[in-house]
mmCIF file of C-alpha atoms and ligand atoms in Angstrom:
data_model
loop_
_atom_site.group_PDB
_atom_site.id
_atom_site.type_symbol
_atom_site.label_atom_id
_atom_site.label_comp_id
_atom_site.label_asym_id
_atom_site.label_seq_id
_atom_site.Cartn_x
_atom_site.Cartn_y
_atom_site.Cartn_z
ATOM 1 C CA MET A 1 12.566 -14.405 2.693
ATOM 2 C CA ALA A 2 13.324 -10.986 1.515
ATOM 3 C CA THR A 3 15.724 -8.737 3.872
ATOM 4 C CA PHE A 4 15.270 -4.979 3.722
ATOM 5 C CA LYS A 5 17.790 -4.802 1.209
ATOM 6 C CA GLU A 6 15.818 -6.397 -0.886
ATOM 7 C CA PHE A 7 13.735 -3.801 -0.789
ATOM 8 C CA ARG A 8 16.014 -1.290 -1.727
ATOM 9 C CA ASN A 9 16.580 -0.469 -5.547
ATOM 10 C CA ASN A 10 19.401 1.463 -7.547
ATOM 11 C CA VAL A 11 17.406 5.117 -7.921
ATOM 12 C CA LYS A 12 19.271 7.732 -4.969
ATOM 13 C CA PRO A 13 16.206 9.978 -3.400
ATOM 14 C CA ASN A 14 16.986 13.596 -4.275
ATOM 15 C CA TRP A 15 16.009 14.873 -0.684
ATOM 16 C CA CYS A 16 17.741 17.233 1.261
ATOM 17 C CA PRO A 17 20.499 15.782 3.153
ATOM 18 C CA GLY A 18 19.061 15.162 6.821
ATOM 19 C CA CYS A 19 15.074 15.287 5.884
ATOM 20 C CA GLY A 20 13.161 12.774 7.551
ATOM 21 C CA ASP A 21 11.119 11.098 4.269
ATOM 22 C CA PHE A 22 15.046 8.934 4.212
ATOM 23 C CA SER A 23 13.785 7.069 7.828
ATOM 24 C CA ILE A 24 10.589 6.840 6.744
ATOM 25 C CA GLN A 25 11.533 5.168 3.615
ATOM 26 C CA ALA A 26 14.044 2.754 5.843
ATOM 27 C CA ALA A 27 11.293 2.136 7.778
ATOM 28 C CA ILE A 28 8.262 0.683 5.184
ATOM 29 C CA GLN A 29 11.838 -1.295 3.971
ATOM 30 C CA ARG A 30 11.970 -3.200 7.155
ATOM 31 C CA ALA A 31 8.459 -3.406 8.200
ATOM 32 C CA ALA A 32 7.767 -5.026 4.697
ATOM 33 C CA ALA A 33 11.146 -7.414 5.122
ATOM 34 C CA ASN A 34 9.503 -7.700 8.987
ATOM 35 C CA VAL A 35 6.099 -8.995 8.090
ATOM 36 C CA GLY A 36 7.816 -11.416 5.870
ATOM 37 C CA LEU A 37 6.990 -9.383 2.171
ATOM 38 C CA GLU A 38 8.095 -10.159 -0.983
ATOM 39 C CA PRO A 39 8.784 -7.347 -3.228
ATOM 40 C CA GLU A 40 6.377 -8.767 -5.861
ATOM 41 C CA GLN A 41 3.705 -8.973 -3.085
ATOM 42 C CA LEU A 42 4.067 -4.909 -2.133
ATOM 43 C CA ALA A 43 2.829 -1.912 -3.824
ATOM 44 C CA VAL A 44 3.588 2.012 -3.302
ATOM 45 C CA VAL A 45 1.353 3.930 -4.184
ATOM 46 C CA SER A 46 2.073 8.443 -3.869
ATOM 47 C CA GLY A 47 0.687 12.161 -4.124
ATOM 48 C CA ILE A 48 2.785 14.642 -5.321
ATOM 49 C CA GLY A 49 5.107 16.317 -2.992
ATOM 50 C CA CYS A 50 9.130 15.563 -1.872
ATOM 51 C CA SER A 51 7.289 12.887 -0.191
ATOM 52 C CA GLY A 52 5.438 11.435 -3.429
ATOM 53 C CA ARG A 53 8.978 10.201 -4.775
ATOM 54 C CA ILE A 54 9.002 7.757 -2.597
ATOM 55 C CA SER A 55 7.265 5.378 -4.543
ATOM 56 C CA GLY A 56 10.364 5.055 -6.969
ATOM 57 C CA TYR A 57 12.370 4.044 -4.436
ATOM 58 C CA ILE A 58 11.687 1.181 -3.109
ATOM 59 C CA ASN A 59 12.183 -2.635 -5.073
ATOM 60 C CA ALA A 60 8.228 -2.753 -5.305
ATOM 61 C CA TYR A 61 5.367 -2.134 -7.318
ATOM 62 C CA GLY A 62 5.229 2.160 -7.576
ATOM 63 C CA PHE A 63 2.496 4.276 -8.893
ATOM 64 C CA HIS A 64 3.076 8.064 -8.103
ATOM 65 C CA GLY A 65 -0.428 9.570 -8.753
ATOM 66 C CA ILE A 66 -1.500 12.703 -8.618
ATOM 67 C CA HIS A 67 -1.656 15.571 -6.252
ATOM 68 C CA GLY A 68 -3.855 14.374 -3.583
ATOM 69 C CA ARG A 69 -5.076 11.243 -5.281
ATOM 70 C CA ALA A 70 -3.052 8.560 -3.696
ATOM 71 C CA LEU A 71 -5.620 6.971 -1.642
ATOM 72 C CA PRO A 72 -8.263 6.536 -4.418
ATOM 73 C CA ILE A 73 -5.159 4.628 -6.551
ATOM 74 C CA ALA A 74 -4.426 2.524 -3.738
ATOM 75 C CA GLN A 75 -8.228 1.531 -2.769
ATOM 76 C CA GLY A 76 -8.806 0.618 -6.434
ATOM 77 C CA LEU A 77 -5.187 -1.406 -6.573
ATOM 78 C CA LYS A 78 -6.232 -3.374 -3.325
ATOM 79 C CA LEU A 79 -9.960 -3.749 -4.447
ATOM 80 C CA ALA A 80 -8.419 -5.684 -7.452
ATOM 81 C CA ASN A 81 -6.127 -8.244 -5.647
ATOM 82 C CA ARG A 82 -6.447 -8.240 -2.217
ATOM 83 C CA ASP A 83 -3.260 -10.657 -2.409
ATOM 84 C CA LEU A 84 -1.113 -7.586 -2.672
ATOM 85 C CA THR A 85 -0.009 -5.657 0.423
ATOM 86 C CA VAL A 86 -0.460 -2.261 -0.408
ATOM 87 C CA ILE A 87 1.098 0.867 1.336
ATOM 88 C CA ALA A 88 -0.190 4.449 0.360
ATOM 89 C CA SER A 89 2.177 7.622 1.380
ATOM 90 C CA GLY A 90 2.077 11.490 0.982
ATOM 91 C CA GLY A 91 3.059 14.575 2.774
ATOM 92 C CA ASP A 92 0.697 16.500 4.901
ATOM 93 C CA GLY A 93 -0.354 19.188 2.422
ATOM 94 C CA ASP A 94 -1.104 16.220 -0.122
ATOM 95 C CA GLY A 95 -3.173 14.215 2.706
ATOM 96 C CA PHE A 96 -4.364 16.686 4.521
ATOM 97 C CA ALA A 97 -5.407 19.996 2.320
ATOM 98 C CA ILE A 98 -6.477 19.072 -1.876
ATOM 99 C CA GLY A 99 -6.631 15.066 -0.373
ATOM 100 C CA MET A 100 -8.327 15.687 2.439
ATOM 101 C CA GLY A 101 -12.024 14.351 1.599
ATOM 102 C CA HIS A 102 -9.678 11.327 0.579
ATOM 103 C CA THR A 103 -8.249 10.671 3.781
ATOM 104 C CA VAL A 104 -11.570 11.135 5.536
ATOM 105 C CA HIS A 105 -13.741 8.940 3.394
ATOM 106 C CA ALA A 106 -10.976 6.305 2.952
ATOM 107 C CA ILE A 107 -10.489 6.020 6.660
ATOM 108 C CA ARG A 108 -14.429 5.820 7.032
ATOM 109 C CA ARG A 109 -14.311 2.982 4.207
ATOM 110 C CA ASN A 110 -11.518 0.896 5.619
ATOM 111 C CA VAL A 111 -10.271 -1.084 2.894
ATOM 112 C CA ASN A 112 -7.590 -2.835 4.770
ATOM 113 C CA ILE A 113 -4.462 -0.404 3.202
ATOM 114 C CA THR A 114 -1.827 1.187 5.176
ATOM 115 C CA TYR A 115 -1.464 5.376 4.779
ATOM 116 C CA ILE A 116 1.538 6.752 5.860
ATOM 117 C CA VAL A 117 1.880 10.852 5.944
ATOM 118 C CA MET A 118 5.053 12.183 5.927
ATOM 119 C CA ASP A 119 4.742 15.427 8.086
ATOM 120 C CA ASN A 120 6.634 18.205 7.801
ATOM 121 C CA GLN A 121 3.823 20.846 8.585
ATOM 122 C CA ILE A 122 4.896 23.012 5.449
ATOM 123 C CA TYR A 123 5.274 22.307 1.451
ATOM 124 C CA GLY A 124 8.438 21.938 0.950
ATOM 125 C CA LEU A 125 8.931 20.915 -2.686
ATOM 126 C CA THR A 126 7.120 24.136 -3.798
ATOM 127 C CA LYS A 127 10.026 25.842 -1.195
ATOM 128 C CA GLY A 128 8.357 26.496 2.289
ATOM 129 C CA GLN A 129 4.448 27.597 2.197
ATOM 130 C CA THR A 130 2.106 26.906 5.189
ATOM 131 C CA SER A 131 0.240 24.171 5.397
ATOM 132 C CA PRO A 132 -2.655 23.253 7.211
ATOM 133 C CA ARG A 133 -0.459 21.357 9.385
ATOM 134 C CA SER A 134 1.143 24.521 10.358
ATOM 135 C CA ALA A 135 1.074 26.489 13.370
ATOM 136 C CA VAL A 136 -0.690 29.807 13.603
ATOM 137 C CA GLY A 137 1.396 32.400 13.639
ATOM 138 C CA PHE A 138 3.929 30.626 11.021
ATOM 139 C CA LYS A 139 5.716 33.099 8.780
ATOM 140 C CA THR A 140 6.470 31.574 5.420
ATOM 141 C CA LYS A 141 5.986 33.498 1.885
ATOM 142 C CA SER A 142 2.409 32.678 1.880
ATOM 143 C CA THR A 143 1.992 33.936 5.455
ATOM 144 C CA PRO A 144 4.862 36.225 5.656
ATOM 145 C CA GLU A 145 2.347 38.117 8.775
ATOM 146 C CA GLY A 146 2.041 34.579 10.364
ATOM 147 C CA ALA A 147 -0.856 32.158 9.683
ATOM 148 C CA ILE A 148 -4.283 33.341 11.017
ATOM 149 C CA GLU A 149 -6.030 29.586 9.986
ATOM 150 C CA SER A 150 -5.939 27.078 12.388
ATOM 151 C CA THR A 151 -3.879 23.749 12.656
ATOM 152 C CA LEU A 152 -6.149 20.985 11.721
ATOM 153 C CA SER A 153 -5.707 17.798 14.029
ATOM 154 C CA PRO A 154 -5.605 15.024 11.205
ATOM 155 C CA LEU A 155 -5.838 12.432 14.229
ATOM 156 C CA GLU A 156 -8.870 13.853 16.102
ATOM 157 C CA ILE A 157 -10.423 13.839 12.666
ATOM 158 C CA ALA A 158 -9.360 9.994 12.289
ATOM 159 C CA LEU A 159 -11.243 9.239 15.532
ATOM 160 C CA ALA A 160 -14.355 10.932 14.326
ATOM 161 C CA SER A 161 -14.912 9.429 10.999
ATOM 162 C CA GLY A 162 -14.658 6.040 12.472
ATOM 163 C CA ALA A 163 -10.964 5.143 12.028
ATOM 164 C CA THR A 164 -10.235 1.610 12.936
ATOM 165 C CA PHE A 165 -6.102 2.358 13.374
ATOM 166 C CA VAL A 166 -4.477 5.690 14.296
ATOM 167 C CA ALA A 167 -0.338 5.818 15.254
ATOM 168 C CA GLN A 168 1.177 8.432 15.241
ATOM 169 C CA SER A 169 5.938 8.490 15.277
ATOM 170 C CA PHE A 170 8.530 10.799 14.859
ATOM 171 C CA SER A 171 11.274 9.410 11.689
ATOM 172 C CA SER A 172 14.338 10.091 13.528
ATOM 173 C CA ASP A 173 12.303 7.169 15.774
ATOM 174 C CA LEU A 174 13.017 4.622 13.754
ATOM 175 C CA LYS A 175 12.424 1.280 15.623
ATOM 176 C CA GLN A 176 8.911 2.004 16.789
ATOM 177 C CA LEU A 177 7.689 3.715 13.572
ATOM 178 C CA THR A 178 9.025 0.302 11.970
ATOM 179 C CA ALA A 179 6.923 -1.508 14.414
ATOM 180 C CA LEU A 180 3.921 0.524 13.336
ATOM 181 C CA ILE A 181 4.076 0.222 10.089
ATOM 182 C CA GLU A 182 4.098 -3.677 10.658
ATOM 183 C CA ALA A 183 1.157 -3.112 13.108
ATOM 184 C CA GLY A 184 -0.121 -0.959 10.368
ATOM 185 C CA ILE A 185 0.390 -3.854 7.096
ATOM 186 C CA GLN A 186 -1.313 -6.561 9.589
ATOM 187 C CA HIS A 187 -4.192 -4.412 11.410
ATOM 188 C CA GLU A 188 -7.480 -5.965 8.639
ATOM 189 C CA GLY A 189 -8.944 -2.558 7.751
ATOM 190 C CA PHE A 190 -7.161 1.039 7.348
ATOM 191 C CA SER A 191 -4.230 2.273 9.144
ATOM 192 C CA LEU A 192 -3.219 5.492 9.724
ATOM 193 C CA ILE A 193 0.858 6.490 10.657
ATOM 194 C CA ASN A 194 1.254 9.889 10.631
ATOM 195 C CA VAL A 195 4.994 10.514 10.825
ATOM 196 C CA PHE A 196 6.364 13.618 12.256
ATOM 197 C CA SER A 197 9.690 14.264 9.690
ATOM 198 C CA PRO A 198 11.387 17.381 9.864
ATOM 199 C CA CYS A 199 11.629 19.630 6.724
ATOM 200 C CA VAL A 200 15.400 20.551 7.417
ATOM 201 C CA THR A 201 15.361 23.475 4.100
ATOM 202 C CA PHE A 202 12.444 25.480 5.009
ATOM 203 C CA ASN A 203 10.710 24.691 8.192
ATOM 204 C CA LYS A 204 12.914 26.294 11.176
ATOM 205 C CA ILE A 205 11.088 26.269 13.665
ATOM 206 C CA ASN A 206 9.758 22.567 13.667
ATOM 207 C CA THR A 207 13.188 20.776 14.094
ATOM 208 C CA TYR A 208 14.313 17.464 15.181
ATOM 209 C CA ASP A 209 15.339 19.265 18.409
ATOM 210 C CA TRP A 210 11.768 21.069 18.653
ATOM 211 C CA PHE A 211 9.946 17.599 18.479
ATOM 212 C CA LYS A 212 11.894 15.471 20.802
ATOM 213 C CA GLU A 213 11.540 18.327 23.153
ATOM 214 C CA HIS A 214 7.608 18.588 22.380
ATOM 215 C CA ILE A 215 6.615 14.326 21.854
ATOM 216 C CA ILE A 216 4.991 12.242 24.285
ATOM 217 C CA ASN A 217 5.729 8.844 24.182
ATOM 218 C CA LEU A 218 2.692 6.743 24.783
ATOM 219 C CA ASP A 219 4.478 4.085 26.390
ATOM 220 C CA THR A 220 5.404 6.455 29.160
ATOM 221 C CA ILE A 221 1.708 7.166 30.016
ATOM 222 C CA GLU A 222 0.438 4.150 32.416
ATOM 223 C CA ASN A 223 -3.043 2.277 31.603
ATOM 224 C CA TYR A 224 -2.859 4.388 28.563
ATOM 225 C CA ASP A 225 -5.393 2.021 26.373
ATOM 226 C CA PRO A 226 -5.416 2.172 22.632
ATOM 227 C CA SER A 227 -8.657 0.343 22.265
ATOM 228 C CA ASN A 228 -10.818 3.067 24.639
ATOM 229 C CA ARG A 229 -11.416 5.542 21.784
ATOM 230 C CA VAL A 230 -12.697 8.366 24.199
ATOM 231 C CA MET A 231 -9.069 7.974 25.835
ATOM 232 C CA ALA A 232 -7.078 8.288 22.502
ATOM 233 C CA MET A 233 -9.508 11.329 21.300
ATOM 234 C CA THR A 234 -8.170 13.078 24.948
ATOM 235 C CA LYS A 235 -5.390 12.546 25.050
ATOM 236 C CA LEU A 236 -4.938 13.744 21.655
ATOM 237 C CA MET A 237 -6.489 16.752 22.731
ATOM 238 C CA GLU A 238 -4.904 16.935 25.750
ATOM 239 C CA THR A 239 -1.285 16.871 24.223
ATOM 240 C CA GLY A 240 -2.231 19.294 20.952
ATOM 241 C CA GLY A 241 -1.553 15.746 19.110
ATOM 242 C CA MET A 242 1.686 15.509 20.299
ATOM 243 C CA ILE A 243 1.578 11.700 20.834
ATOM 244 C CA THR A 244 3.271 9.179 19.730
ATOM 245 C CA GLY A 245 2.721 5.492 19.475
ATOM 246 C CA LEU A 246 -0.240 2.839 18.737
ATOM 247 C CA ILE A 247 -3.144 5.836 19.779
ATOM 248 C CA TYR A 248 -6.206 3.719 18.601
ATOM 249 C CA GLN A 249 -7.048 0.498 17.432
ATOM 250 C CA ASP A 250 -10.182 -1.461 16.952
ATOM 251 C CA THR A 251 -9.604 -4.989 16.248
ATOM 252 C CA ALA A 252 -13.550 -6.140 16.111
ATOM 253 C CA ARG A 253 -14.475 -4.167 12.393
ATOM 254 C CA ARG A 254 -13.810 -5.945 9.361
ATOM 255 C CA SER A 255 -12.287 -4.715 5.907
ATOM 256 C CA TYR A 256 -14.337 -3.082 3.752
ATOM 257 C CA GLU A 257 -14.296 -5.491 1.377
ATOM 258 C CA ASN A 258 -14.959 -8.359 3.702
ATOM 259 C CA LEU A 259 -18.654 -6.989 4.336
ATOM 260 C CA VAL A 260 -19.617 -6.068 0.724
ATOM 261 C CA PRO A 261 -21.784 -9.080 -0.270
ATOM 262 C CA GLY A 262 -21.212 -11.454 -3.201
ATOM 263 C CA PHE A 263 -18.032 -9.403 -3.701
ATOM 264 C CA ARG A 264 -15.331 -11.701 -5.444
ATOM 265 C CA GLU A 265 -13.944 -14.554 -3.460
ATOM 266 C CA GLU A 266 -11.233 -15.375 -5.834
ATOM 267 C CA PRO A 267 -9.259 -11.933 -6.562
ATOM 268 C CA LEU A 268 -9.669 -10.803 -9.807
ATOM 269 C CA ALA A 269 -5.865 -11.249 -10.477
ATOM 270 C CA HIS A 270 -6.384 -15.198 -9.740
ATOM 271 C CA GLN A 271 -9.134 -15.199 -12.278
ATOM 272 C CA ASN A 272 -8.567 -15.958 -15.950
ATOM 273 C CA LEU A 273 -9.311 -12.489 -17.645
ATOM 274 C CA GLN A 274 -8.458 -13.522 -20.959
ATOM 275 C CA ILE A 275 -11.308 -14.183 -23.970
ATOM 276 C CA THR A 276 -11.010 -16.189 -27.026
ATOM 277 C CA PRO A 277 -11.601 -14.231 -30.113
ATOM 278 C CA GLU A 278 -14.780 -16.308 -30.388
ATOM 279 C CA GLN A 279 -15.975 -15.396 -26.959
ATOM 280 C CA PHE A 280 -15.374 -11.826 -27.877
ATOM 281 C CA ASP A 281 -17.779 -12.095 -30.890
ATOM 282 C CA GLN A 282 -20.256 -13.200 -28.895
ATOM 283 C CA LEU A 283 -20.411 -10.173 -26.541
HETATM 284 FE FE1 SF4 B 1 12.868 16.891 2.712
HETATM 285 FE FE2 SF4 B 1 12.547 19.614 2.538
HETATM 286 FE FE3 SF4 B 1 13.968 18.953 1.435
HETATM 287 FE FE4 SF4 B 1 11.699 18.796 0.733
HETATM 288 S S1 SF4 B 1 12.434 20.239 1.051
HETATM 289 S S2 SF4 B 1 13.306 17.290 0.636
HETATM 290 S S3 SF4 B 1 10.229 17.801 2.966
HETATM 291 S S4 SF4 B 1 14.077 18.614 3.487
#
């Protein structure tokens, strides 16, 4: 059985020292090992941004896609080869701005993949502009007078869109994050895990200390029930979305691929797709 070290490759990440994305990479590698995967059983698909580099840093199949389009690629991969464990990953700009249409429809489609969003509330790769996750009043080069638009609440949108697995974590909490990624991989259907991942270079407001001060771990809330969608929505609204842990899980709904009538029982990867020259001539 592979250890988490076997999910490492020899590519050195070029994230800034201290970037939260390092811990997310480590959590994915640990979770993959903990659920018993081998590197050839995992595919990591990413979008564009600092976070998008992650698909090249893990010893598994990797696909570095285009901006906001990790999810269509990841869903296609899963439908073509249901034996693969597919993780899609990207930043808040990637998934909640240009890619938001794909995100909402992937949530309601419920293909069995895990989507990890590295949420630093800013665009890091393009050197610090306001993202849909930035707070009102947030000053950057693109909003020198402070952001005017309201902050997007992606987990509330996910619940309203029929999500079957919604979780949130903090890159500093490797134990919780690893456990949530394991649970997301094992969940039947689309699992969304939003991870607060500080950008130490461009976001001087939402720092490690800021998150530690504002985050409420659901483990500390008595009688919280992650199978209760109304409770999940209420808690997100009450806290401004600053809760971490398993927020909501619906274990009853089957995944998309298990509900499509007539969908091939045998994954494409198991089928003999080669045709002979004689068969080709008859096409
Ligand atoms: Fe991380 Fe920000 Fe550096 Fe990008 S710019 S690698 S998000 S710290």
